[in-house]
PDB file of N, CA and C in Angstrom:
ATOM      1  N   UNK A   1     -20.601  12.229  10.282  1.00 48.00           N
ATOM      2  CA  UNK A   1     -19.728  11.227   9.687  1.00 48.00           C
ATOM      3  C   UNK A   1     -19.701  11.413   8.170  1.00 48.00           C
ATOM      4  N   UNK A   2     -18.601  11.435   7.612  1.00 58.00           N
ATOM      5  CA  UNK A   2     -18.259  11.841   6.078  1.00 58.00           C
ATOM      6  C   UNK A   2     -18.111   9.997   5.330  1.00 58.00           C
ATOM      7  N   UNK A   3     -19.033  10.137   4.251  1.00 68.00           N
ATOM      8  CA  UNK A   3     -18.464   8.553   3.344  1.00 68.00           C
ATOM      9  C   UNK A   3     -17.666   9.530   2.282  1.00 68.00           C
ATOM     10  N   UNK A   4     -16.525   8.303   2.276  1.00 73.00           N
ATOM     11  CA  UNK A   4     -15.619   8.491   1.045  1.00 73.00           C
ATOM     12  C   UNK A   4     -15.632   7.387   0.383  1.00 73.00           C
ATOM     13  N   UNK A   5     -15.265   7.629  -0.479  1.00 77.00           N
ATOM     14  CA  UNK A   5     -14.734   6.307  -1.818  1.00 77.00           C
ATOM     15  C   UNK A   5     -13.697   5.486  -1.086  1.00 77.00           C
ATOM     16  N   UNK A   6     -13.630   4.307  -1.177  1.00 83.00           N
ATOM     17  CA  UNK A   6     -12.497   3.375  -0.981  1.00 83.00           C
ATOM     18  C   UNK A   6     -11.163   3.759  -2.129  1.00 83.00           C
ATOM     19  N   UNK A   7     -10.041   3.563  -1.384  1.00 88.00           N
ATOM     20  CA  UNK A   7      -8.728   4.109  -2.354  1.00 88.00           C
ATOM     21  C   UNK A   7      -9.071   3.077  -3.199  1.00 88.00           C
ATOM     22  N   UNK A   8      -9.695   2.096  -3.186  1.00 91.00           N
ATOM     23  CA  UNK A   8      -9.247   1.030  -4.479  1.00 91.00           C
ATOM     24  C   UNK A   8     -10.270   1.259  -5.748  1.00 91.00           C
ATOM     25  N   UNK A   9     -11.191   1.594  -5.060  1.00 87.00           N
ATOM     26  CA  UNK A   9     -12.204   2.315  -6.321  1.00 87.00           C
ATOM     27  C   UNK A   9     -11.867   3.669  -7.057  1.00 87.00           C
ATOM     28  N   UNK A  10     -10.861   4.515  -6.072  1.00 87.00           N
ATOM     29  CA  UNK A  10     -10.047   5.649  -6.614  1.00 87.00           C
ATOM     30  C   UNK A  10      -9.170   5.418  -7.567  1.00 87.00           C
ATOM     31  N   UNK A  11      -8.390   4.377  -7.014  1.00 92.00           N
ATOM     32  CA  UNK A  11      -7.601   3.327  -7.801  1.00 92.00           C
ATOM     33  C   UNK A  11      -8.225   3.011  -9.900  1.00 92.00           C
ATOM     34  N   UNK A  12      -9.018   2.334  -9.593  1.00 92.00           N
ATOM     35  CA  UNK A  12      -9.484   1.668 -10.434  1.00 92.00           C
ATOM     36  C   UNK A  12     -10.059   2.553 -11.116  1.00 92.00           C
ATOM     37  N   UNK A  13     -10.437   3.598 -10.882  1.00 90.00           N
ATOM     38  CA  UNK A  13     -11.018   4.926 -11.280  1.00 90.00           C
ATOM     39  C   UNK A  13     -10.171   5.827 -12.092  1.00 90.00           C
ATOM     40  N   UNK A  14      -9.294   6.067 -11.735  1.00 92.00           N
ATOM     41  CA  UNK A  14      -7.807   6.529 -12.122  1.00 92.00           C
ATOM     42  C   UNK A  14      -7.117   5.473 -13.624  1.00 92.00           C
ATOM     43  N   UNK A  15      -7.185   4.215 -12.929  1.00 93.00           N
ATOM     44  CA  UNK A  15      -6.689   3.446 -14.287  1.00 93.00           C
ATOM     45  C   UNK A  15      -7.778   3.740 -15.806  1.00 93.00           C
ATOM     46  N   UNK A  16      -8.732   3.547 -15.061  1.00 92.00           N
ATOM     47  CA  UNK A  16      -9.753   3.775 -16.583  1.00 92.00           C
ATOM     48  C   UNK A  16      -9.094   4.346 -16.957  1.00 92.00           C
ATOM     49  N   UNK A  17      -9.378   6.015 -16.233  1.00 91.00           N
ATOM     50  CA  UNK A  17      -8.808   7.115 -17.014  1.00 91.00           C
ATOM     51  C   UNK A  17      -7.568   7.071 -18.062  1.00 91.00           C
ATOM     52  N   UNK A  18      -6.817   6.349 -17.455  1.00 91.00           N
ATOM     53  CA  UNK A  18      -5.396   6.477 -18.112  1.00 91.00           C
ATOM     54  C   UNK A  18      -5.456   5.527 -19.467  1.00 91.00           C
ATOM     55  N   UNK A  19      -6.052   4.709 -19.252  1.00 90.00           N
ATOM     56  CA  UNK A  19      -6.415   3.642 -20.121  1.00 90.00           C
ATOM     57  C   UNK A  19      -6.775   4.516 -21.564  1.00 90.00           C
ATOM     58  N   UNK A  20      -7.766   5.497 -21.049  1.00 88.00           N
ATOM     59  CA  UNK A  20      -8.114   5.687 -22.479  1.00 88.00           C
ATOM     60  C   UNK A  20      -7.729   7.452 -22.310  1.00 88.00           C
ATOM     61  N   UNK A  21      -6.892   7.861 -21.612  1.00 87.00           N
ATOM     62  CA  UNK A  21      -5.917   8.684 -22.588  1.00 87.00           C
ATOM     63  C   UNK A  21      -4.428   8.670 -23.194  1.00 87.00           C
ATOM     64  N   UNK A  22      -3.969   7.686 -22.719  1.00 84.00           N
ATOM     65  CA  UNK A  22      -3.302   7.135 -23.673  1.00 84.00           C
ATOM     66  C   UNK A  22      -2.390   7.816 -24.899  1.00 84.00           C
ATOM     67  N   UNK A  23      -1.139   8.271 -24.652  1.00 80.00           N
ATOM     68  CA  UNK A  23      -1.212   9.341 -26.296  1.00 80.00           C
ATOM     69  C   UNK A  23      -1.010   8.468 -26.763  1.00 80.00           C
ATOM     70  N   UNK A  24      -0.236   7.444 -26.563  1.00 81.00           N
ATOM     71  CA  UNK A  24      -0.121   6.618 -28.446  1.00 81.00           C
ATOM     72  C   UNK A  24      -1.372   6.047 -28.423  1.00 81.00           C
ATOM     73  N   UNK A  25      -2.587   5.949 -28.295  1.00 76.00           N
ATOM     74  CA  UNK A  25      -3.257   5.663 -29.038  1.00 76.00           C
ATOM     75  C   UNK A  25      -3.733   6.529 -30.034  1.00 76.00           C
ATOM     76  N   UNK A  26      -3.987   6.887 -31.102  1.00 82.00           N
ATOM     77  CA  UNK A  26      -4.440   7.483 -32.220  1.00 82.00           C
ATOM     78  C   UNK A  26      -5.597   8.279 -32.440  1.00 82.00           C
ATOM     79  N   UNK A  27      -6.150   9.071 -31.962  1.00 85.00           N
ATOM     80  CA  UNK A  27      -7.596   8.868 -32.255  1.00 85.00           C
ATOM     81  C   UNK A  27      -8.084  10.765 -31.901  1.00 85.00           C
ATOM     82  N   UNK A  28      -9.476  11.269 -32.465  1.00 89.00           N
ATOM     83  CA  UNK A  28      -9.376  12.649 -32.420  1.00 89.00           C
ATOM     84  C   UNK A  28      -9.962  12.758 -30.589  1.00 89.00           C
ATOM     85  N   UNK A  29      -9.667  13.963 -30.494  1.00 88.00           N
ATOM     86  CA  UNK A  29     -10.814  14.851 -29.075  1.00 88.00           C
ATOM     87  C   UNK A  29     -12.101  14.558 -28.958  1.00 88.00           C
ATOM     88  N   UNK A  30     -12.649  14.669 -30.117  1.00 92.00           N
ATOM     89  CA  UNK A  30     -14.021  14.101 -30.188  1.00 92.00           C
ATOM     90  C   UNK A  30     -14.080  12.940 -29.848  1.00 92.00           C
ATOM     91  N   UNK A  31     -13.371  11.637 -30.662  1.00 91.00           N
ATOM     92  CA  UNK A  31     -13.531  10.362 -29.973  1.00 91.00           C
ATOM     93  C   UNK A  31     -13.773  10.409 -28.750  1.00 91.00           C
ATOM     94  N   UNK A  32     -12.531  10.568 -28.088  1.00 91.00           N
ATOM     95  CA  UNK A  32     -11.958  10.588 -26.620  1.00 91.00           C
ATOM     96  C   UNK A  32     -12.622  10.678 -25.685  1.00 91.00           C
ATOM     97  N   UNK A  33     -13.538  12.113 -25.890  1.00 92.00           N
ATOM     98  CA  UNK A  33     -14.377  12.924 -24.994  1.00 92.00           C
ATOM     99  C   UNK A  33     -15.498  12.196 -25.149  1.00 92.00           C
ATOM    100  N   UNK A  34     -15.889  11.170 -26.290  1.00 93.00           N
ATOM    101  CA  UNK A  34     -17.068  10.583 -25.713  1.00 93.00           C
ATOM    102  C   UNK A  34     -16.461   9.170 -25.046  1.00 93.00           C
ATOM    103  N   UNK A  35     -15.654   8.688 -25.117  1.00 91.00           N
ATOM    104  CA  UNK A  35     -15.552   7.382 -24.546  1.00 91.00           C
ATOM    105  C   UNK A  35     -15.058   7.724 -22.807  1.00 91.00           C
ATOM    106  N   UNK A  36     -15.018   9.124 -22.831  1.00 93.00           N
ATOM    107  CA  UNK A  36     -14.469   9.503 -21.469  1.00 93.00           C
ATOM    108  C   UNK A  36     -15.946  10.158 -20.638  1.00 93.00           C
ATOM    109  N   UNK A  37     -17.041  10.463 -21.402  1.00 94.00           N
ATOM    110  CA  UNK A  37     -17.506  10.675 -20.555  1.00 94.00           C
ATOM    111  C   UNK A  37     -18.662  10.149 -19.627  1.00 94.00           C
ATOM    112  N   UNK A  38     -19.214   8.796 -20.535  1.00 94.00           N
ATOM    113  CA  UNK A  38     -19.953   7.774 -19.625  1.00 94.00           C
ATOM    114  C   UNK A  38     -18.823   7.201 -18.407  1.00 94.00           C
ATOM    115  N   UNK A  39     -17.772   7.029 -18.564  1.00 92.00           N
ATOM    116  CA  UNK A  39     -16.339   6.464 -17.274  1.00 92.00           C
ATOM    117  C   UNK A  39     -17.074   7.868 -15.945  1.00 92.00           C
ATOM    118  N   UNK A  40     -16.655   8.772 -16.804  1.00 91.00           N
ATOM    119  CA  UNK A  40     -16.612   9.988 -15.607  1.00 91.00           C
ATOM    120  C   UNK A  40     -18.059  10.503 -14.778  1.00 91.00           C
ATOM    121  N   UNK A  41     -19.323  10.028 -15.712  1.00 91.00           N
ATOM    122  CA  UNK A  41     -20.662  10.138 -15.321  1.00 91.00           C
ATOM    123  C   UNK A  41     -20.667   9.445 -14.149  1.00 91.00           C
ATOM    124  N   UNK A  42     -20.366   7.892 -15.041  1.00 89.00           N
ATOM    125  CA  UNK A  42     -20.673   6.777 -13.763  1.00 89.00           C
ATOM    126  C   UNK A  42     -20.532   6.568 -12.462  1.00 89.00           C
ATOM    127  N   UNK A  43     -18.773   7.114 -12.780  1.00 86.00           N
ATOM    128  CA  UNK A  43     -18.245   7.971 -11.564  1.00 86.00           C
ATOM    129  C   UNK A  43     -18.681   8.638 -10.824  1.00 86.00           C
ATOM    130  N   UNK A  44     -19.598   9.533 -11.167  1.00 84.00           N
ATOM    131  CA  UNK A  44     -20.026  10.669 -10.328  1.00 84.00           C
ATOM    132  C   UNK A  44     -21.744  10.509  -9.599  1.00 84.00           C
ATOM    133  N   UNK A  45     -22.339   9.438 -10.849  1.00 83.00           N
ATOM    134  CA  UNK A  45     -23.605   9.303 -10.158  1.00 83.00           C
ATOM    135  C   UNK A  45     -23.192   8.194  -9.141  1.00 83.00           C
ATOM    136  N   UNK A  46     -22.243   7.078  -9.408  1.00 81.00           N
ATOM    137  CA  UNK A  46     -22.330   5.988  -7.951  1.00 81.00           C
ATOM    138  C   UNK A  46     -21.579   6.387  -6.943  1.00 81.00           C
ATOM    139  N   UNK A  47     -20.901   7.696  -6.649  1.00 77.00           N
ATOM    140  CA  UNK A  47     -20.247   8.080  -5.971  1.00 77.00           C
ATOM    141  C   UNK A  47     -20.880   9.799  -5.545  1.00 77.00           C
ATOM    142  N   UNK A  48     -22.129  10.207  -5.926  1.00 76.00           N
ATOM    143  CA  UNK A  48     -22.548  11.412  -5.683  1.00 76.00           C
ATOM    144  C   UNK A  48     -23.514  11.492  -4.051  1.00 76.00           C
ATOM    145  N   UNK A  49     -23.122  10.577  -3.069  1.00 70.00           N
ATOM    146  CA  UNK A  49     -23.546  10.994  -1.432  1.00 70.00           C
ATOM    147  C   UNK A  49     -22.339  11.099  -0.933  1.00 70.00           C
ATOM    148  N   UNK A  50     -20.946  10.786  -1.367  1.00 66.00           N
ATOM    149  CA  UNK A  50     -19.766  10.753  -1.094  1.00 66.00           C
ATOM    150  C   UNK A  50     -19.053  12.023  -1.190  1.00 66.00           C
ATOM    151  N   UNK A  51     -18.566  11.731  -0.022  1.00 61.00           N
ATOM    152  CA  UNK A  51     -17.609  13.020   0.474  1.00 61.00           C
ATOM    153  C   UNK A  51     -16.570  13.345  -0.399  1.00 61.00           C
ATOM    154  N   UNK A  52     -16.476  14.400  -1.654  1.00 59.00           N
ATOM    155  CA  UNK A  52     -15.067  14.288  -2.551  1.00 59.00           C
ATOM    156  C   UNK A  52     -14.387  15.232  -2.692  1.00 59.00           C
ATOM    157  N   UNK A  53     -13.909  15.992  -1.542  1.00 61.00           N
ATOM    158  CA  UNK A  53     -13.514  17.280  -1.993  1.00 61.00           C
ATOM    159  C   UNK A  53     -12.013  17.056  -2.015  1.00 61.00           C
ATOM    160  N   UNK A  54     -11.449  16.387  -1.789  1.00 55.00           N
ATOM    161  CA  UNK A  54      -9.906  16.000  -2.129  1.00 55.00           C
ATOM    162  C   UNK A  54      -9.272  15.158  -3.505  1.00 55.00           C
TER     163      UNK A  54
END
């Protein structure tokens, strides 16, 4: 039996993202890449027994 993520946590997962790339917001790569990568950690450690290959 495979666990997956619920679409709504995919969902909500997805919005972060978009949230903070954003082009009109202003701001360098460097910013970005750090405010993006505790989102994408978190992601991956509460979701790392989960089935994600899609």
């Amino acid at each position: 039996m495979e666990t997956k993520a619920n679409i709504k946590s995919i969902n909500k997962f997805k919005e972060k993202l978009h949230s903070e790339t954003i082009r009109s917001k202003c701001c360098s790569i460097a910013y970005r890449i750090s405010r993006l990568n505790p989102i994408i950690r978190g992601w991956i450690n509460h979701f790392r027994i989960c089935d994600m290959k899609e």
